[in-house]
Amino acid sequence: MSDTTAQPANDHGHDPHLAHHFDTPQQQFTSGKIGMWAFLVTEILMFSGLFLLYAVYRANHYDMFVVGSAFLDTNLGALNTVVLLLSSFTMAWAVRTAQLGKRNATVVLLALTLLGAAGFMGIKYMEYSHKLHLGVGPGNFFDPSDEVILPEPEPSGIIEEEPTRELREVAQAAESNSDSDPAAIEEEPRTTLPQPHRAEPGISAEARYHSFAEYTHTTAHASTHGEHHVPQFRRERLMSARPFFSIYFGMTGLHGIHVLVGMGLITWLLIRAARGTFGPQYYTPVDFVGLYWHLVDLIWIFLFPLLYLIH
Amino acid sequence: MSDDNHSHPTVGHVVSLKVLIVVILALLALTWLTVFVADPAFDLGRTGNVVLALGIALAKAGLVAMYFMHLRYDNPLNGLFLIAALLFVVIFLGITISDVSEYQPDLREAEQAQQAAP
């Protein structure tokens, strides 16, 4: 049942939205759609530049992605994915109701799509503000606060007591060639004891474990365990992970801008739909903004696993 | 605005609501799956993890493109645009990465040198 209102008939027998250089609304629509797809191609290629940046850094500096994803909440990312998928669904449904001339349904579905978009931006805002609070922002906003810096190691008793014992053993071994614990003297003897909080990074904590891999695994596990746990890393490792945050904010930021633009476009559609503009002969703007919105969703479908699901 | 919604057929194909609902349910299921296999228990190594995650993402993307974006029912030319774009992205990323990976050994050397020297 169409609930659109009639318009004064000065349209010489065809839909007023049919431009004169097209023979039929069908031809106009398919021509426009090719143009819209050409635009989507440019959008894909634009984002591919950032995906390339991601790929190159991940290939050559994998560790920063392990560090970085400790700061990303998988649940919020998944929630954002679901919200965007649902908004894509309501958008596709709105195209359908516009095609069928169902004005009220179109308005409701476009409003729901807008709501989903707003929800997405709200969750993004929460994520961004949390990161900025911890001091892990992009570019010049990267200044990690103390709560994300792992204090120099003193958690296990072995570390605290060994230095003194080790130095003594080293001194003895150097004199008498006795083979006390070989593991403790495999590194060069240090001339100063480690300071509790201001030790230089380097061969401090890693030396105490069998391998670097074991140390980073233990640290990473401890820091990602628990939802509300603030991740902590050694200062040096965190600073090396700095480019990750530029990549994260750059990619999600550009995507977020696209979501905001989409919200503007959907609002424009909402107003036109409420006026009864769309029907079976003319629903082009709904269809094309729909294509744009699905592309925004597509990009997030790839962003989510690449940024949030690295462990 | 059209005042003849009853008399004129719809321009273009109308997707059935049932299809839309099936697709969104499939998408939500695939989203759950991708989070599920991201658990460290399913570790397939660095490359394996990425391949699996991207594989699922590709499946979701395919569903969105074919049904939500209407490519299944459209003139094949539209789909050709998308495939052409993806092809150029593959060339873009592929050649750049093969070039960049040339200096990966130098990076490893520099990293190890940095770790050895205090």
CSV table of C-alpha atoms in Angstrom, one decimal:
chain,number,residue,atom,x,y,z
A,1,MET,CA,0.0,0.0,0.0
A,2,SER,CA,1.6,3.2,-1.0
A,3,ASP,CA,1.3,6.1,1.5
A,4,THR,CA,2.9,8.7,-0.8
A,5,THR,CA,1.0,11.8,-1.7
A,6,ALA,CA,0.2,13.0,-5.2
A,7,GLN,CA,2.1,15.8,-6.9
A,8,PRO,CA,0.7,18.4,-9.4
A,9,ALA,CA,0.9,16.9,-12.9
A,10,ASN,CA,3.3,19.2,-14.8
A,11,ASP,CA,5.7,16.4,-15.5
A,12,HIS,CA,4.7,15.7,-19.1
A,13,GLY,CA,3.8,12.1,-18.5
A,14,HIS,CA,6.9,10.8,-16.7
A,15,ASP,CA,8.5,10.8,-13.4
A,16,PRO,CA,9.8,14.4,-12.7
A,17,HIS,CA,13.1,12.8,-11.6
A,18,LEU,CA,13.7,11.4,-15.1
A,19,ALA,CA,16.3,13.7,-16.8
A,20,HIS,CA,15.7,14.5,-20.4
A,21,HIS,CA,18.9,12.9,-21.7
A,22,PHE,CA,17.7,9.5,-20.6
A,23,ASP,CA,15.0,7.5,-22.3
A,24,THR,CA,13.7,5.5,-19.3
A,25,PRO,CA,14.1,5.6,-15.5
A,26,GLN,CA,15.7,2.2,-15.8
A,27,GLN,CA,18.4,3.5,-18.1
A,28,GLN,CA,19.0,6.5,-15.8
A,29,PHE,CA,19.3,4.3,-12.8
A,30,THR,CA,21.8,1.8,-14.3
A,31,SER,CA,23.9,4.6,-15.8
A,32,GLY,CA,24.1,6.3,-12.4
A,33,LYS,CA,24.9,3.1,-10.7
A,34,ILE,CA,28.0,2.5,-12.9
A,35,GLY,CA,29.1,6.0,-11.9
A,36,MET,CA,28.5,5.2,-8.2
A,37,TRP,CA,30.6,2.0,-8.5
A,38,ALA,CA,33.4,4.0,-10.1
A,39,PHE,CA,33.4,6.2,-7.0
A,40,LEU,CA,33.5,3.1,-4.8
A,41,VAL,CA,36.5,1.9,-6.7
A,42,THR,CA,38.3,5.1,-5.8
A,43,GLU,CA,37.4,4.7,-2.1
A,44,ILE,CA,38.7,1.1,-2.1
A,45,LEU,CA,42.0,2.3,-3.7
A,46,MET,CA,42.3,5.1,-1.1
A,47,PHE,CA,41.9,2.7,1.8
A,48,SER,CA,44.2,0.2,0.2
A,49,GLY,CA,47.1,2.7,0.8
A,50,LEU,CA,46.5,2.4,4.5
A,51,PHE,CA,46.1,-1.3,4.3
A,52,LEU,CA,49.5,-1.4,2.6
A,53,LEU,CA,51.0,0.6,5.4
A,54,TYR,CA,49.6,-1.9,7.8
A,55,ALA,CA,51.0,-4.9,5.8
A,56,VAL,CA,54.5,-3.5,5.5
A,57,TYR,CA,54.8,-2.7,9.2
A,58,ARG,CA,53.3,-6.0,10.2
A,59,ALA,CA,55.7,-7.9,8.0
A,60,ASN,CA,58.7,-6.1,9.3
A,61,HIS,CA,57.8,-5.2,12.9
A,62,TYR,CA,55.5,-7.8,14.1
A,63,ASP,CA,56.0,-7.1,17.8
A,64,MET,CA,54.4,-3.7,17.7
A,65,PHE,CA,51.2,-5.3,16.7
A,66,VAL,CA,51.3,-7.7,19.7
A,67,VAL,CA,51.9,-4.7,22.0
A,68,GLY,CA,49.3,-2.5,20.3
A,69,SER,CA,46.5,-5.0,20.3
A,70,ALA,CA,46.8,-5.4,24.0
A,71,PHE,CA,45.4,-1.9,24.1
A,72,LEU,CA,42.4,-2.8,21.9
A,73,ASP,CA,39.3,-4.3,23.5
A,74,THR,CA,38.2,-7.2,21.3
A,75,ASN,CA,34.7,-7.1,22.8
A,76,LEU,CA,34.2,-3.5,21.8
A,77,GLY,CA,35.6,-4.2,18.3
A,78,ALA,CA,33.2,-7.1,17.9
A,79,LEU,CA,30.3,-5.0,19.2
A,80,ASN,CA,31.2,-2.3,16.6
A,81,THR,CA,31.3,-5.0,13.9
A,82,VAL,CA,27.8,-6.2,14.9
A,83,VAL,CA,26.4,-2.7,15.1
A,84,LEU,CA,27.7,-1.8,11.6
A,85,LEU,CA,26.5,-5.1,10.1
A,86,LEU,CA,23.0,-4.5,11.6
A,87,SER,CA,23.0,-1.0,10.2
A,88,SER,CA,23.9,-2.3,6.8
A,89,PHE,CA,21.0,-4.7,7.1
A,90,THR,CA,18.5,-1.9,8.0
A,91,MET,CA,20.0,0.2,5.1
A,92,ALA,CA,19.5,-2.6,2.6
A,93,TRP,CA,16.0,-3.1,3.9
A,94,ALA,CA,15.3,0.6,3.6
A,95,VAL,CA,16.3,0.4,-0.1
A,96,ARG,CA,13.7,-2.3,-0.5
A,97,THR,CA,10.9,-0.4,1.2
A,98,ALA,CA,11.8,2.7,-0.8
A,99,GLN,CA,11.5,0.6,-4.0
A,100,LEU,CA,8.1,-0.5,-2.8
A,101,GLY,CA,7.0,3.0,-2.0
A,102,LYS,CA,6.5,2.3,1.7
A,103,ARG,CA,7.3,5.8,3.1
A,104,ASN,CA,6.9,5.1,6.8
A,105,ALA,CA,8.9,1.9,6.8
A,106,THR,CA,11.7,3.7,4.8
A,107,VAL,CA,11.8,6.5,7.4
A,108,VAL,CA,11.9,4.1,10.3
A,109,LEU,CA,14.6,1.9,8.7
A,110,LEU,CA,16.8,4.9,7.8
A,111,ALA,CA,16.4,6.2,11.4
A,112,LEU,CA,17.6,2.8,12.7
A,113,THR,CA,20.6,2.9,10.3
A,114,LEU,CA,21.4,6.3,11.6
A,115,LEU,CA,21.1,5.0,15.2
A,116,GLY,CA,23.5,2.2,14.4
A,117,ALA,CA,26.0,4.7,12.9
A,118,ALA,CA,25.7,6.9,16.0
A,119,GLY,CA,26.3,3.9,18.2
A,120,PHE,CA,29.4,3.0,16.3
A,121,MET,CA,30.8,6.5,16.7
A,122,GLY,CA,29.9,6.4,20.4
A,123,ILE,CA,31.9,3.2,21.0
A,124,LYS,CA,34.7,4.6,18.9
A,125,TYR,CA,34.7,7.7,21.1
A,126,MET,CA,35.0,5.6,24.2
A,127,GLU,CA,37.9,3.6,22.8
A,128,TYR,CA,39.8,6.7,21.6
A,129,SER,CA,39.3,8.6,24.9
A,130,HIS,CA,40.6,5.6,26.9
A,131,LYS,CA,43.7,5.4,24.7
A,132,LEU,CA,44.4,9.1,24.9
A,133,HIS,CA,44.0,8.9,28.7
A,134,LEU,CA,46.6,6.2,28.8
A,135,GLY,CA,48.8,8.4,26.6
A,136,VAL,CA,48.9,6.0,23.6
A,137,GLY,CA,47.7,8.4,21.0
A,138,PRO,CA,48.8,9.0,17.4
A,139,GLY,CA,51.9,11.0,16.5
A,140,ASN,CA,52.6,13.8,18.9
A,141,PHE,CA,49.8,12.4,21.2
A,142,PHE,CA,52.0,9.4,22.0
A,143,ASP,CA,53.3,10.0,25.5
A,144,PRO,CA,52.6,6.9,27.6
A,145,SER,CA,51.5,7.5,31.1
A,146,ASP,CA,53.2,5.7,33.9
A,147,GLU,CA,50.4,3.2,34.4
A,148,VAL,CA,51.2,1.5,31.1
A,149,ILE,CA,54.9,1.3,31.7
A,150,LEU,CA,56.1,-1.9,33.3
A,151,PRO,CA,58.2,-1.0,36.4
A,152,GLU,CA,61.7,-2.4,36.2
A,153,PRO,CA,61.6,-6.0,37.3
A,154,GLU,CA,61.3,-6.9,41.0
A,155,PRO,CA,58.3,-9.3,40.9
A,156,SER,CA,60.1,-12.5,41.7
A,157,GLY,CA,62.5,-13.0,44.5
A,158,ILE,CA,65.1,-14.6,42.2
A,159,ILE,CA,65.7,-11.3,40.5
A,160,GLU,CA,66.1,-9.3,43.6
A,161,GLU,CA,68.5,-11.5,45.3
A,162,GLU,CA,70.6,-12.7,42.4
A,163,PRO,CA,72.5,-9.6,41.4
A,164,THR,CA,74.5,-9.5,44.5
A,165,ARG,CA,75.0,-13.2,44.5
A,166,GLU,CA,75.8,-13.2,40.8
A,167,LEU,CA,78.4,-10.5,41.1
A,168,ARG,CA,80.1,-12.4,43.9
A,169,GLU,CA,80.0,-15.6,41.9
A,170,VAL,CA,81.4,-13.8,38.9
A,171,ALA,CA,84.2,-12.4,40.9
A,172,GLN,CA,84.9,-15.9,42.3
A,173,ALA,CA,84.7,-17.6,38.9
A,174,ALA,CA,87.0,-15.0,37.4
A,175,GLU,CA,89.6,-15.8,40.1
A,176,SER,CA,89.3,-19.5,40.6
A,177,ASN,CA,87.6,-20.8,37.4
A,178,SER,CA,85.0,-22.7,39.4
A,179,ASP,CA,81.8,-23.5,37.6
A,180,SER,CA,79.1,-22.2,39.8
A,181,ASP,CA,75.7,-21.7,38.0
A,182,PRO,CA,76.8,-21.1,34.4
A,183,ALA,CA,73.5,-19.5,33.5
A,184,ALA,CA,74.1,-16.7,35.9
A,185,ILE,CA,77.4,-15.7,34.5
A,186,GLU,CA,76.8,-16.1,30.8
A,187,GLU,CA,76.2,-12.3,30.4
A,188,GLU,CA,78.9,-9.7,30.9
A,189,PRO,CA,79.1,-8.8,34.6
A,190,ARG,CA,77.5,-5.5,35.4
A,191,THR,CA,79.3,-2.9,37.3
A,192,THR,CA,76.2,-1.4,38.9
A,193,LEU,CA,73.2,-3.0,40.6
A,194,PRO,CA,69.9,-2.4,38.9
A,195,GLN,CA,67.9,0.5,40.4
A,196,PRO,CA,64.3,-0.4,41.3
A,197,HIS,CA,62.6,2.1,39.1
A,198,ARG,CA,65.0,4.0,37.0
A,199,ALA,CA,67.1,1.2,35.5
A,200,GLU,CA,68.3,1.6,31.9
A,201,PRO,CA,66.4,-0.8,29.6
A,202,GLY,CA,68.6,-3.4,27.9
A,203,ILE,CA,69.9,-6.5,29.4
A,204,SER,CA,67.9,-6.1,32.6
A,205,ALA,CA,65.0,-8.4,32.9
A,206,GLU,CA,65.4,-10.5,29.8
A,207,ALA,CA,68.7,-11.8,31.0
A,208,ARG,CA,67.0,-13.6,33.9
A,209,TYR,CA,64.8,-15.8,31.6
A,210,HIS,CA,65.9,-18.5,29.4
A,211,SER,CA,65.1,-16.5,26.3
A,212,PHE,CA,63.7,-13.2,25.1
A,213,ALA,CA,60.7,-15.0,23.8
A,214,GLU,CA,59.9,-16.4,27.2
A,215,TYR,CA,60.1,-13.1,28.8
A,216,THR,CA,57.9,-11.3,26.3
A,217,HIS,CA,55.4,-14.1,26.4
A,218,THR,CA,55.1,-13.9,30.2
A,219,THR,CA,54.8,-10.1,30.2
A,220,ALA,CA,52.3,-10.0,27.4
A,221,HIS,CA,50.2,-12.6,29.0
A,222,ALA,CA,50.2,-10.9,32.3
A,223,SER,CA,49.2,-7.6,30.7
A,224,THR,CA,46.4,-8.8,28.5
A,225,HIS,CA,44.9,-11.0,31.2
A,226,GLY,CA,41.5,-9.6,32.4
A,227,GLU,CA,39.3,-7.1,30.7
A,228,HIS,CA,39.9,-4.0,32.9
A,229,HIS,CA,43.6,-4.7,33.3
A,230,VAL,CA,45.7,-1.8,32.0
A,231,PRO,CA,48.3,-3.4,29.8
A,232,GLN,CA,51.8,-2.8,30.8
A,233,PHE,CA,55.0,-3.1,28.9
A,234,ARG,CA,58.7,-2.2,29.3
A,235,ARG,CA,59.2,1.4,28.3
A,236,GLU,CA,61.6,0.5,25.5
A,237,ARG,CA,59.2,-2.0,24.0
A,238,LEU,CA,56.2,0.4,24.2
A,239,MET,CA,58.2,3.2,22.5
A,240,SER,CA,59.1,0.8,19.7
A,241,ALA,CA,55.4,0.1,19.3
A,242,ARG,CA,54.6,3.7,18.7
A,243,PRO,CA,53.9,3.5,14.9
A,244,PHE,CA,51.2,1.0,15.6
A,245,PHE,CA,49.1,3.6,17.2
A,246,SER,CA,49.5,6.0,14.3
A,247,ILE,CA,48.4,3.2,12.1
A,248,TYR,CA,45.5,2.3,14.3
A,249,PHE,CA,44.2,5.9,14.7
A,250,GLY,CA,44.9,6.6,11.0
A,251,MET,CA,42.9,3.7,9.7
A,252,THR,CA,40.0,3.8,12.2
A,253,GLY,CA,40.0,7.6,12.0
A,254,LEU,CA,39.7,7.8,8.2
A,255,HIS,CA,37.0,5.1,8.5
A,256,GLY,CA,35.3,7.1,11.3
A,257,ILE,CA,35.2,10.2,9.1
A,258,HIS,CA,33.5,8.1,6.4
A,259,VAL,CA,30.9,7.0,9.0
A,260,LEU,CA,30.2,10.6,9.9
A,261,VAL,CA,29.8,11.6,6.3
A,262,GLY,CA,27.5,8.6,5.9
A,263,MET,CA,25.4,9.8,8.8
A,264,GLY,CA,25.0,13.2,7.1
A,265,LEU,CA,23.9,11.5,3.9
A,266,ILE,CA,21.5,9.2,5.7
A,267,THR,CA,20.0,12.2,7.5
A,268,TRP,CA,19.5,13.9,4.1
A,269,LEU,CA,17.7,10.7,2.9
A,270,LEU,CA,15.6,10.6,6.0
A,271,ILE,CA,14.3,14.1,5.3
A,272,ARG,CA,13.6,13.3,1.7
A,273,ALA,CA,11.9,10.0,2.5
A,274,ALA,CA,9.7,11.7,5.1
A,275,ARG,CA,8.5,14.0,2.3
A,276,GLY,CA,7.5,11.0,0.2
A,277,THR,CA,10.1,11.6,-2.5
A,278,PHE,CA,11.0,8.0,-3.1
A,279,GLY,CA,9.0,5.2,-4.9
A,280,PRO,CA,9.3,2.4,-7.4
A,281,GLN,CA,10.3,4.9,-10.2
A,282,TYR,CA,12.8,6.8,-8.2
A,283,TYR,CA,14.8,5.5,-5.2
A,284,THR,CA,18.2,6.2,-6.6
A,285,PRO,CA,19.6,8.3,-3.8
A,286,VAL,CA,18.6,5.6,-1.3
A,287,ASP,CA,20.2,2.9,-3.3
A,288,PHE,CA,23.5,4.8,-3.9
A,289,VAL,CA,23.9,6.0,-0.3
A,290,GLY,CA,23.2,2.4,0.6
A,291,LEU,CA,26.1,1.3,-1.6
A,292,TYR,CA,28.3,3.8,0.1
A,293,TRP,CA,27.2,2.6,3.5
A,294,HIS,CA,27.9,-1.0,2.6
A,295,LEU,CA,31.4,-0.1,1.5
A,296,VAL,CA,32.0,1.6,4.9
A,297,ASP,CA,30.8,-1.7,6.5
A,298,LEU,CA,33.1,-3.7,4.2
A,299,ILE,CA,36.1,-1.7,5.2
A,300,TRP,CA,35.4,-2.3,8.9
A,301,ILE,CA,34.9,-6.0,8.2
A,302,PHE,CA,38.6,-6.0,7.2
A,303,LEU,CA,39.8,-3.5,9.8
A,304,PHE,CA,38.3,-5.5,12.7
A,305,PRO,CA,40.3,-8.7,12.4
A,306,LEU,CA,43.5,-7.0,11.3
A,307,LEU,CA,43.6,-4.6,14.2
A,308,TYR,CA,41.8,-6.3,17.1
A,309,LEU,CA,42.3,-10.0,16.7
A,310,ILE,CA,46.1,-10.3,16.8
A,311,HIS,CA,47.3,-12.1,19.9
B,1,MET,CA,8.4,12.3,-6.6
B,2,SER,CA,6.3,9.6,-8.3
B,3,ASP,CA,2.6,9.7,-8.0
B,4,ASP,CA,2.2,6.5,-9.9
B,5,ASN,CA,3.6,3.9,-7.6
B,6,HIS,CA,0.8,1.5,-8.3
B,7,SER,CA,0.9,1.6,-12.1
B,8,HIS,CA,4.6,1.5,-12.9
B,9,PRO,CA,6.8,-1.4,-12.1
B,10,THR,CA,9.8,-0.9,-9.9
B,11,VAL,CA,13.0,0.3,-11.7
B,12,GLY,CA,15.4,-2.5,-11.0
B,13,HIS,CA,15.2,-5.7,-8.9
B,14,VAL,CA,13.8,-5.8,-5.4
B,15,VAL,CA,15.6,-8.1,-3.0
B,16,SER,CA,13.3,-10.2,-0.9
B,17,LEU,CA,13.2,-9.6,2.8
B,18,LYS,CA,13.9,-13.3,3.4
B,19,VAL,CA,17.2,-13.1,1.6
B,20,LEU,CA,18.2,-10.1,3.6
B,21,ILE,CA,17.5,-11.8,6.8
B,22,VAL,CA,19.3,-15.0,5.9
B,23,VAL,CA,22.3,-12.9,4.9
B,24,ILE,CA,22.5,-10.8,8.1
B,25,LEU,CA,22.2,-14.0,10.2
B,26,ALA,CA,25.1,-15.5,8.2
B,27,LEU,CA,27.1,-12.4,8.7
B,28,LEU,CA,26.6,-12.4,12.4
B,29,ALA,CA,27.5,-16.1,12.6
B,30,LEU,CA,30.7,-15.4,10.7
B,31,THR,CA,31.5,-12.5,13.0
B,32,TRP,CA,31.1,-14.8,16.0
B,33,LEU,CA,33.3,-17.4,14.2
B,34,THR,CA,36.1,-14.9,13.6
B,35,VAL,CA,36.2,-13.9,17.2
B,36,PHE,CA,36.1,-17.6,18.3
B,37,VAL,CA,39.1,-18.6,16.1
B,38,ALA,CA,41.1,-15.6,17.2
B,39,ASP,CA,41.5,-17.2,20.6
B,40,PRO,CA,45.1,-18.1,21.2
B,41,ALA,CA,44.1,-21.8,21.5
B,42,PHE,CA,43.6,-21.8,17.7
B,43,ASP,CA,47.0,-20.4,17.0
B,44,LEU,CA,48.1,-21.3,13.4
B,45,GLY,CA,51.3,-19.3,13.5
B,46,ARG,CA,51.7,-15.7,12.3
B,47,THR,CA,50.8,-16.3,8.7
B,48,GLY,CA,48.1,-18.9,9.4
B,49,ASN,CA,46.3,-16.6,11.7
B,50,VAL,CA,46.2,-13.8,9.2
B,51,VAL,CA,45.1,-16.1,6.4
B,52,LEU,CA,42.2,-17.5,8.5
B,53,ALA,CA,41.1,-14.1,9.7
B,54,LEU,CA,41.2,-12.7,6.2
B,55,GLY,CA,39.5,-15.7,4.7
B,56,ILE,CA,36.5,-15.3,7.0
B,57,ALA,CA,36.5,-11.5,6.3
B,58,LEU,CA,36.4,-12.3,2.6
B,59,ALA,CA,33.4,-14.5,3.1
B,60,LYS,CA,31.6,-11.7,4.9
B,61,ALA,CA,32.6,-9.2,2.3
B,62,GLY,CA,31.3,-11.5,-0.4
B,63,LEU,CA,27.9,-11.7,1.3
B,64,VAL,CA,27.7,-8.0,1.7
B,65,ALA,CA,28.8,-7.3,-1.9
B,66,MET,CA,26.5,-9.9,-3.5
B,67,TYR,CA,23.3,-9.4,-1.6
B,68,PHE,CA,23.4,-6.1,0.3
B,69,MET,CA,25.1,-4.3,-2.6
B,70,HIS,CA,23.0,-6.1,-5.1
B,71,LEU,CA,25.8,-7.5,-7.3
B,72,ARG,CA,24.1,-10.8,-7.5
B,73,TYR,CA,21.2,-9.2,-9.4
B,74,ASP,CA,22.9,-6.5,-11.2
B,75,ASN,CA,24.5,-6.0,-14.6
B,76,PRO,CA,27.8,-7.9,-14.4
B,77,LEU,CA,29.6,-4.6,-15.3
B,78,ASN,CA,29.2,-3.4,-11.7
B,79,GLY,CA,30.8,-6.5,-10.4
B,80,LEU,CA,33.6,-6.1,-12.9
B,81,PHE,CA,34.3,-2.7,-11.4
B,82,LEU,CA,34.7,-4.2,-7.9
B,83,ILE,CA,36.9,-7.1,-9.1
B,84,ALA,CA,39.1,-4.7,-11.1
B,85,ALA,CA,39.6,-2.6,-8.0
B,86,LEU,CA,40.5,-5.6,-5.9
B,87,LEU,CA,42.9,-6.7,-8.6
B,88,PHE,CA,44.7,-3.4,-8.6
B,89,VAL,CA,44.9,-3.5,-4.8
B,90,VAL,CA,46.5,-7.0,-5.0
B,91,ILE,CA,49.1,-5.7,-7.5
B,92,PHE,CA,49.7,-2.7,-5.3
B,93,LEU,CA,50.2,-4.6,-2.1
B,94,GLY,CA,51.9,-7.6,-3.7
B,95,ILE,CA,54.7,-5.8,-5.5
B,96,THR,CA,55.3,-3.3,-2.7
B,97,ILE,CA,55.6,-6.1,-0.1
B,98,SER,CA,57.9,-8.2,-2.3
B,99,ASP,CA,60.1,-5.1,-2.6
B,100,VAL,CA,60.0,-4.3,1.1
B,101,SER,CA,60.7,-7.8,2.2
B,102,GLU,CA,64.0,-7.5,0.3
B,103,TYR,CA,65.5,-5.5,3.2
B,104,GLN,CA,64.0,-7.6,5.9
B,105,PRO,CA,67.3,-9.4,6.6
B,106,ASP,CA,68.9,-6.0,7.2
B,107,LEU,CA,66.2,-5.2,9.7
B,108,ARG,CA,66.8,-8.4,11.6
B,109,GLU,CA,70.5,-7.8,11.7
B,110,ALA,CA,70.0,-4.3,13.0
B,111,GLU,CA,67.6,-5.5,15.7
B,112,GLN,CA,69.9,-8.1,16.9
B,113,ALA,CA,72.8,-5.7,16.9
B,114,GLN,CA,70.8,-3.4,19.0
B,115,GLN,CA,69.8,-6.1,21.5
B,116,ALA,CA,73.4,-7.3,21.9
B,117,ALA,CA,74.9,-3.9,22.6
B,118,PRO,CA,73.7,-2.3,25.8
